[in-house]
Amino acid sequence: MPKVVDHDARREELIAATWRTIRRLGLAGTTTREIAKESGYAHGLLAYYFPDKDAILDAALDRAYTAAREELHARMAGRSGRDAVREVLLAALPIGAASVETQVLVLSWGAMVTSPTLRERRYASFREWRDTVRMLVRIAVAVGEMSAEQEPEEIADALVAVVDGLTLHGVMNPGDYPAHRLIATLDNVLDRYRSGGT
Amino acid sequence: MPKVVDHDARREELIAATWRTIRRLGLAGTTTREIAKESGYAHGLLAYYFPDKDAILDAALDRAYTAAREELHARMAGRSGRDAVREVLLAALPIGAASVETQVLVLSWGAMVTSPTLRERRYASFREWRDTVRMLVRIAVAVGEMSAEQEPEEIADALVAVVDGLTLHGVMNPGDYPAHRLIATLDNVLDRYRSGGT
């Protein structure tokens, strides 16, 4: 009887090993050789599933997005209005366990500049997230918890830009931008979009 | 008499050729071979000045920063208060001729994640820019043109985050984020930090 290999399961194992390697050695120390070692498989086998390091990081990022989406839905349960908007934005900041995933995300921003294919794929995830922010802002405006002086779409654009800018600085320089400062800056901007002025 | 080579001048020539190559072929098409061809020098000579493509892109970015700093100072002449804050922020957005430079900047964000040395160098430029924004916000608050309800440093943090987030999206997806939308979003946030509410 021929040996049956579950390719999907192996792919998952390799992706899990990738995250363990990134957490252990940092992004700069993560090579395909180290990932193979961590997974217990031969280096050649890894190449069978992923052509290069970028490809495995990309797959790892996909997995992180799926996990983040699920966590976000869990965190949103029972929230509404301004509170829901804040929660969806907070969830995207590089705070706590999420900061390793965000490093890979910022790395992919660089790669997206030179690879239109990667850009198209990643941008779809971004749009999905931005559309969630827009929808929640629209609700918060409708229930009177956020300013109706601007279009909800404009408010969402501003909030998304703030979060992406903070993400960049939180990843690049956590010393200058610790978690409490990222949250304070986000809250400061959110405050400016309260309904009825201050 | 031995031939005298002006190494600084050659370095400058190679950097200028790099920018011409990026403008002509885009970042994805820019290789050290193409840069050498554009410069008229042999590929081997390029390697004498720059160890790899990253090093020449880094040097090219340095040159762009110097040019941007000079342009900024020229644009700021005669401006003050809120107007000066807006000008310094607008100058950083990927609009018009600056958008090619900004692509290289976003690419460097990715590289900064894996290279602590590059991060330290690039971050110094960022801090310098952020300090200019802070100083101008402090003045705008002092002359009563921006809200005194927050600390100037907090306002500057928010504005810098908005600009960096907008830069990312303007570079990645100019279709979704054309210049007028970047400017409108920035102005929307600036409006929220006006003195005396709306």
mmCIF file with all atom_site columns, N, CA and C in Angstrom, chain B residues 24-67:
data_model
loop_
_atom_site.group_PDB
_atom_site.id
_atom_site.type_symbol
_atom_site.label_atom_id
_atom_site.label_alt_id
_atom_site.label_comp_id
_atom_site.label_asym_id
_atom_site.label_entity_id
_atom_site.label_seq_id
_atom_site.pdbx_PDB_ins_code
_atom_site.Cartn_x
_atom_site.Cartn_y
_atom_site.Cartn_z
_atom_site.occupancy
_atom_site.B_iso_or_equiv
_atom_site.pdbx_formal_charge
_atom_site.auth_seq_id
_atom_site.auth_comp_id
_atom_site.auth_asym_id
_atom_site.auth_atom_id
_atom_site.pdbx_PDB_model_num
ATOM 1   N N  . ARG B 1 24 ? 12.407 55.081 -14.326 1.00 0.00 ? 24 ARG B N  1
ATOM 2   C CA . ARG B 1 24 ? 12.183 54.493 -15.655 1.00 0.00 ? 24 ARG B CA 1
ATOM 3   C C  . ARG B 1 24 ? 11.588 53.096 -15.554 1.00 0.00 ? 24 ARG B C  1
ATOM 4   N N  . LEU B 1 25 ? 12.100 52.271 -14.638 1.00 0.00 ? 25 LEU B N  1
ATOM 5   C CA . LEU B 1 25 ? 11.718 50.852 -14.627 1.00 0.00 ? 25 LEU B CA 1
ATOM 6   C C  . LEU B 1 25 ? 10.871 50.456 -13.428 1.00 0.00 ? 25 LEU B C  1
ATOM 7   N N  . GLY B 1 26 ? 10.678 51.383 -12.496 1.00 0.00 ? 26 GLY B N  1
ATOM 8   C CA . GLY B 1 26 ? 9.959  51.014 -11.267 1.00 0.00 ? 26 GLY B CA 1
ATOM 9   C C  . GLY B 1 26 ? 10.899 50.269 -10.342 1.00 0.00 ? 26 GLY B C  1
ATOM 10  N N  . LEU B 1 27 ? 10.473 50.123 -9.093  1.00 0.00 ? 27 LEU B N  1
ATOM 11  C CA . LEU B 1 27 ? 11.342 49.487 -8.099  1.00 0.00 ? 27 LEU B CA 1
ATOM 12  C C  . LEU B 1 27 ? 11.584 48.018 -8.420  1.00 0.00 ? 27 LEU B C  1
ATOM 13  N N  . ALA B 1 28 ? 10.514 47.339 -8.881  1.00 0.00 ? 28 ALA B N  1
ATOM 14  C CA . ALA B 1 28 ? 10.637 45.905 -9.147  1.00 0.00 ? 28 ALA B CA 1
ATOM 15  C C  . ALA B 1 28 ? 11.646 45.641 -10.270 1.00 0.00 ? 28 ALA B C  1
ATOM 16  N N  . GLY B 1 29 ? 11.739 46.570 -11.219 1.00 0.00 ? 29 GLY B N  1
ATOM 17  C CA . GLY B 1 29 ? 12.640 46.372 -12.357 1.00 0.00 ? 29 GLY B CA 1
ATOM 18  C C  . GLY B 1 29 ? 14.050 46.906 -12.123 1.00 0.00 ? 29 GLY B C  1
ATOM 19  N N  . THR B 1 30 ? 14.264 47.547 -10.983 1.00 0.00 ? 30 THR B N  1
ATOM 20  C CA . THR B 1 30 ? 15.572 48.151 -10.713 1.00 0.00 ? 30 THR B CA 1
ATOM 21  C C  . THR B 1 30 ? 16.544 47.124 -10.126 1.00 0.00 ? 30 THR B C  1
ATOM 22  N N  . THR B 1 31 ? 17.538 46.753 -10.919 1.00 0.00 ? 31 THR B N  1
ATOM 23  C CA . THR B 1 31 ? 18.565 45.810 -10.472 1.00 0.00 ? 31 THR B CA 1
ATOM 24  C C  . THR B 1 31 ? 19.906 46.558 -10.506 1.00 0.00 ? 31 THR B C  1
ATOM 25  N N  . THR B 1 32 ? 20.917 45.989 -9.844  1.00 0.00 ? 32 THR B N  1
ATOM 26  C CA . THR B 1 32 ? 22.228 46.653 -9.880  1.00 0.00 ? 32 THR B CA 1
ATOM 27  C C  . THR B 1 32 ? 22.749 46.686 -11.323 1.00 0.00 ? 32 THR B C  1
ATOM 28  N N  . ARG B 1 33 ? 22.403 45.661 -12.113 1.00 0.00 ? 33 ARG B N  1
ATOM 29  C CA . ARG B 1 33 ? 22.814 45.640 -13.510 1.00 0.00 ? 33 ARG B CA 1
ATOM 30  C C  . ARG B 1 33 ? 22.213 46.813 -14.302 1.00 0.00 ? 33 ARG B C  1
ATOM 31  N N  . GLU B 1 34 ? 20.923 47.067 -14.064 1.00 0.00 ? 34 GLU B N  1
ATOM 32  C CA . GLU B 1 34 ? 20.252 48.180 -14.754 1.00 0.00 ? 34 GLU B CA 1
ATOM 33  C C  . GLU B 1 34 ? 20.825 49.519 -14.309 1.00 0.00 ? 34 GLU B C  1
ATOM 34  N N  . ILE B 1 35 ? 21.136 49.618 -13.015 1.00 0.00 ? 35 ILE B N  1
ATOM 35  C CA . ILE B 1 35 ? 21.715 50.865 -12.500 1.00 0.00 ? 35 ILE B CA 1
ATOM 36  C C  . ILE B 1 35 ? 23.079 51.110 -13.148 1.00 0.00 ? 35 ILE B C  1
ATOM 37  N N  . ALA B 1 36 ? 23.897 50.042 -13.234 1.00 0.00 ? 36 ALA B N  1
ATOM 38  C CA . ALA B 1 36 ? 25.218 50.162 -13.858 1.00 0.00 ? 36 ALA B CA 1
ATOM 39  C C  . ALA B 1 36 ? 25.069 50.613 -15.317 1.00 0.00 ? 36 ALA B C  1
ATOM 40  N N  . LYS B 1 37 ? 24.134 49.978 -16.034 1.00 0.00 ? 37 LYS B N  1
ATOM 41  C CA . LYS B 1 37 ? 23.902 50.320 -17.436 1.00 0.00 ? 37 LYS B CA 1
ATOM 42  C C  . LYS B 1 37 ? 23.522 51.801 -17.561 1.00 0.00 ? 37 LYS B C  1
ATOM 43  N N  . GLU B 1 38 ? 22.592 52.223 -16.706 1.00 0.00 ? 38 GLU B N  1
ATOM 44  C CA . GLU B 1 38 ? 22.127 53.623 -16.717 1.00 0.00 ? 38 GLU B CA 1
ATOM 45  C C  . GLU B 1 38 ? 23.280 54.593 -16.430 1.00 0.00 ? 38 GLU B C  1
ATOM 46  N N  . SER B 1 39 ? 24.189 54.183 -15.538 1.00 0.00 ? 39 SER B N  1
ATOM 47  C CA . SER B 1 39 ? 25.290 55.073 -15.146 1.00 0.00 ? 39 SER B CA 1
ATOM 48  C C  . SER B 1 39 ? 26.394 55.109 -16.193 1.00 0.00 ? 39 SER B C  1
ATOM 49  N N  . GLY B 1 40 ? 26.449 54.081 -17.035 1.00 0.00 ? 40 GLY B N  1
ATOM 50  C CA . GLY B 1 40 ? 27.512 54.003 -18.029 1.00 0.00 ? 40 GLY B CA 1
ATOM 51  C C  . GLY B 1 40 ? 28.781 53.355 -17.480 1.00 0.00 ? 40 GLY B C  1
ATOM 52  N N  . TYR B 1 41 ? 28.771 52.963 -16.195 1.00 0.00 ? 41 TYR B N  1
ATOM 53  C CA . TYR B 1 41 ? 29.924 52.286 -15.608 1.00 0.00 ? 41 TYR B CA 1
ATOM 54  C C  . TYR B 1 41 ? 29.722 50.778 -15.644 1.00 0.00 ? 41 TYR B C  1
ATOM 55  N N  . ALA B 1 42 ? 30.836 50.048 -15.463 1.00 0.00 ? 42 ALA B N  1
ATOM 56  C CA . ALA B 1 42 ? 30.759 48.582 -15.428 1.00 0.00 ? 42 ALA B CA 1
ATOM 57  C C  . ALA B 1 42 ? 30.069 48.133 -14.139 1.00 0.00 ? 42 ALA B C  1
ATOM 58  N N  . HIS B 1 43 ? 29.420 46.988 -14.209 1.00 0.00 ? 43 HIS B N  1
ATOM 59  C CA . HIS B 1 43 ? 28.728 46.436 -13.048 1.00 0.00 ? 43 HIS B CA 1
ATOM 60  C C  . HIS B 1 43 ? 29.692 46.227 -11.875 1.00 0.00 ? 43 HIS B C  1
ATOM 61  N N  . GLY B 1 44 ? 30.913 45.810 -12.195 1.00 0.00 ? 44 GLY B N  1
ATOM 62  C CA . GLY B 1 44 ? 31.921 45.571 -11.158 1.00 0.00 ? 44 GLY B CA 1
ATOM 63  C C  . GLY B 1 44 ? 32.296 46.844 -10.393 1.00 0.00 ? 44 GLY B C  1
ATOM 64  N N  . LEU B 1 45 ? 32.281 47.961 -11.100 1.00 0.00 ? 45 LEU B N  1
ATOM 65  C CA . LEU B 1 45 ? 32.614 49.227 -10.444 1.00 0.00 ? 45 LEU B CA 1
ATOM 66  C C  . LEU B 1 45 ? 31.548 49.606 -9.422  1.00 0.00 ? 45 LEU B C  1
ATOM 67  N N  . LEU B 1 46 ? 30.293 49.338 -9.770  1.00 0.00 ? 46 LEU B N  1
ATOM 68  C CA . LEU B 1 46 ? 29.195 49.632 -8.857  1.00 0.00 ? 46 LEU B CA 1
ATOM 69  C C  . LEU B 1 46 ? 29.395 48.877 -7.535  1.00 0.00 ? 46 LEU B C  1
ATOM 70  N N  . ALA B 1 47 ? 29.803 47.614 -7.665  1.00 0.00 ? 47 ALA B N  1
ATOM 71  C CA . ALA B 1 47 ? 30.027 46.779 -6.472  1.00 0.00 ? 47 ALA B CA 1
ATOM 72  C C  . ALA B 1 47 ? 31.151 47.342 -5.589  1.00 0.00 ? 47 ALA B C  1
ATOM 73  N N  . TYR B 1 48 ? 32.059 48.097 -6.197  1.00 0.00 ? 48 TYR B N  1
ATOM 74  C CA . TYR B 1 48 ? 33.147 48.710 -5.439  1.00 0.00 ? 48 TYR B CA 1
ATOM 75  C C  . TYR B 1 48 ? 32.596 49.778 -4.496  1.00 0.00 ? 48 TYR B C  1
ATOM 76  N N  . TYR B 1 49 ? 31.535 50.456 -4.920  1.00 0.00 ? 49 TYR B N  1
ATOM 77  C CA . TYR B 1 49 ? 30.963 51.530 -4.100  1.00 0.00 ? 49 TYR B CA 1
ATOM 78  C C  . TYR B 1 49 ? 29.840 51.048 -3.179  1.00 0.00 ? 49 TYR B C  1
ATOM 79  N N  . PHE B 1 50 ? 29.077 50.072 -3.653  1.00 0.00 ? 50 PHE B N  1
ATOM 80  C CA . PHE B 1 50 ? 27.925 49.594 -2.867  1.00 0.00 ? 50 PHE B CA 1
ATOM 81  C C  . PHE B 1 50 ? 27.907 48.063 -2.862  1.00 0.00 ? 50 PHE B C  1
ATOM 82  N N  . PRO B 1 51 ? 27.914 47.453 -1.661  1.00 0.00 ? 51 PRO B N  1
ATOM 83  C CA . PRO B 1 51 ? 27.980 45.983 -1.596  1.00 0.00 ? 51 PRO B CA 1
ATOM 84  C C  . PRO B 1 51 ? 26.793 45.271 -2.253  1.00 0.00 ? 51 PRO B C  1
ATOM 85  N N  . ASP B 1 52 ? 25.599 45.872 -2.174  1.00 0.00 ? 52 ASP B N  1
ATOM 86  C CA . ASP B 1 52 ? 24.433 45.219 -2.802  1.00 0.00 ? 52 ASP B CA 1
ATOM 87  C C  . ASP B 1 52 ? 23.345 46.241 -3.120  1.00 0.00 ? 52 ASP B C  1
ATOM 88  N N  . LYS B 1 53 ? 22.247 45.741 -3.644  1.00 0.00 ? 53 LYS B N  1
ATOM 89  C CA . LYS B 1 53 ? 21.157 46.628 -4.062  1.00 0.00 ? 53 LYS B CA 1
ATOM 90  C C  . LYS B 1 53 ? 20.593 47.408 -2.876  1.00 0.00 ? 53 LYS B C  1
ATOM 91  N N  . ASP B 1 54 ? 20.452 46.732 -1.729  1.00 0.00 ? 54 ASP B N  1
ATOM 92  C CA . ASP B 1 54 ? 19.933 47.418 -0.543  1.00 0.00 ? 54 ASP B CA 1
ATOM 93  C C  . ASP B 1 54 ? 20.794 48.627 -0.186  1.00 0.00 ? 54 ASP B C  1
ATOM 94  N N  . ALA B 1 55 ? 22.114 48.450 -0.277  1.00 0.00 ? 55 ALA B N  1
ATOM 95  C CA . ALA B 1 55 ? 23.026 49.540 0.107   1.00 0.00 ? 55 ALA B CA 1
ATOM 96  C C  . ALA B 1 55 ? 22.859 50.737 -0.816  1.00 0.00 ? 55 ALA B C  1
ATOM 97  N N  . ILE B 1 56 ? 22.669 50.481 -2.114  1.00 0.00 ? 56 ILE B N  1
ATOM 98  C CA . ILE B 1 56 ? 22.521 51.627 -3.016  1.00 0.00 ? 56 ILE B CA 1
ATOM 99  C C  . ILE B 1 56 ? 21.146 52.281 -2.845  1.00 0.00 ? 56 ILE B C  1
ATOM 100 N N  . LEU B 1 57 ? 20.126 51.480 -2.576  1.00 0.00 ? 57 LEU B N  1
ATOM 101 C CA . LEU B 1 57 ? 18.799 52.053 -2.323  1.00 0.00 ? 57 LEU B CA 1
ATOM 102 C C  . LEU B 1 57 ? 18.842 52.899 -1.045  1.00 0.00 ? 57 LEU B C  1
ATOM 103 N N  . ASP B 1 58 ? 19.589 52.412 -0.057  1.00 0.00 ? 58 ASP B N  1
ATOM 104 C CA . ASP B 1 58 ? 19.719 53.139 1.200   1.00 0.00 ? 58 ASP B CA 1
ATOM 105 C C  . ASP B 1 58 ? 20.411 54.491 0.967   1.00 0.00 ? 58 ASP B C  1
ATOM 106 N N  . ALA B 1 59 ? 21.480 54.478 0.184   1.00 0.00 ? 59 ALA B N  1
ATOM 107 C CA . ALA B 1 59 ? 22.182 55.723 -0.129  1.00 0.00 ? 59 ALA B CA 1
ATOM 108 C C  . ALA B 1 59 ? 21.278 56.654 -0.933  1.00 0.00 ? 59 ALA B C  1
ATOM 109 N N  . ALA B 1 60 ? 20.497 56.082 -1.845  1.00 0.00 ? 60 ALA B N  1
ATOM 110 C CA . ALA B 1 60 ? 19.579 56.886 -2.658  1.00 0.00 ? 60 ALA B CA 1
ATOM 111 C C  . ALA B 1 60 ? 18.521 57.540 -1.762  1.00 0.00 ? 60 ALA B C  1
ATOM 112 N N  . LEU B 1 61 ? 18.085 56.795 -0.756  1.00 0.00 ? 61 LEU B N  1
ATOM 113 C CA . LEU B 1 61 ? 17.082 57.309 0.170   1.00 0.00 ? 61 LEU B CA 1
ATOM 114 C C  . LEU B 1 61 ? 17.668 58.455 0.992   1.00 0.00 ? 61 LEU B C  1
ATOM 115 N N  . ASP B 1 62 ? 18.928 58.306 1.402   1.00 0.00 ? 62 ASP B N  1
ATOM 116 C CA . ASP B 1 62 ? 19.619 59.382 2.122   1.00 0.00 ? 62 ASP B CA 1
ATOM 117 C C  . ASP B 1 62 ? 19.590 60.669 1.313   1.00 0.00 ? 62 ASP B C  1
ATOM 118 N N  . ARG B 1 63 ? 19.904 60.519 0.028   1.00 0.00 ? 63 ARG B N  1
ATOM 119 C CA . ARG B 1 63 ? 19.930 61.687 -0.842  1.00 0.00 ? 63 ARG B CA 1
ATOM 120 C C  . ARG B 1 63 ? 18.537 62.306 -0.941  1.00 0.00 ? 63 ARG B C  1
ATOM 121 N N  . ALA B 1 64 ? 17.512 61.440 -1.040  1.00 0.00 ? 64 ALA B N  1
ATOM 122 C CA . ALA B 1 64 ? 16.138 61.942 -1.132  1.00 0.00 ? 64 ALA B CA 1
ATOM 123 C C  . ALA B 1 64 ? 15.746 62.679 0.144   1.00 0.00 ? 64 ALA B C  1
ATOM 124 N N  . TYR B 1 65 ? 16.189 62.182 1.303   1.00 0.00 ? 65 TYR B N  1
ATOM 125 C CA . TYR B 1 65 ? 15.893 62.848 2.572   1.00 0.00 ? 65 TYR B CA 1
ATOM 126 C C  . TYR B 1 65 ? 16.500 64.240 2.608   1.00 0.00 ? 65 TYR B C  1
ATOM 127 N N  . THR B 1 66 ? 17.768 64.336 2.177   1.00 0.00 ? 66 THR B N  1
ATOM 128 C CA . THR B 1 66 ? 18.441 65.638 2.177   1.00 0.00 ? 66 THR B CA 1
ATOM 129 C C  . THR B 1 66 ? 17.690 66.611 1.279   1.00 0.00 ? 66 THR B C  1
ATOM 130 N N  . ALA B 1 67 ? 17.311 66.141 0.091   1.00 0.00 ? 67 ALA B N  1
ATOM 131 C CA . ALA B 1 67 ? 16.580 67.003 -0.842  1.00 0.00 ? 67 ALA B CA 1
ATOM 132 C C  . ALA B 1 67 ? 15.235 67.408 -0.241  1.00 0.00 ? 67 ALA B C  1
#
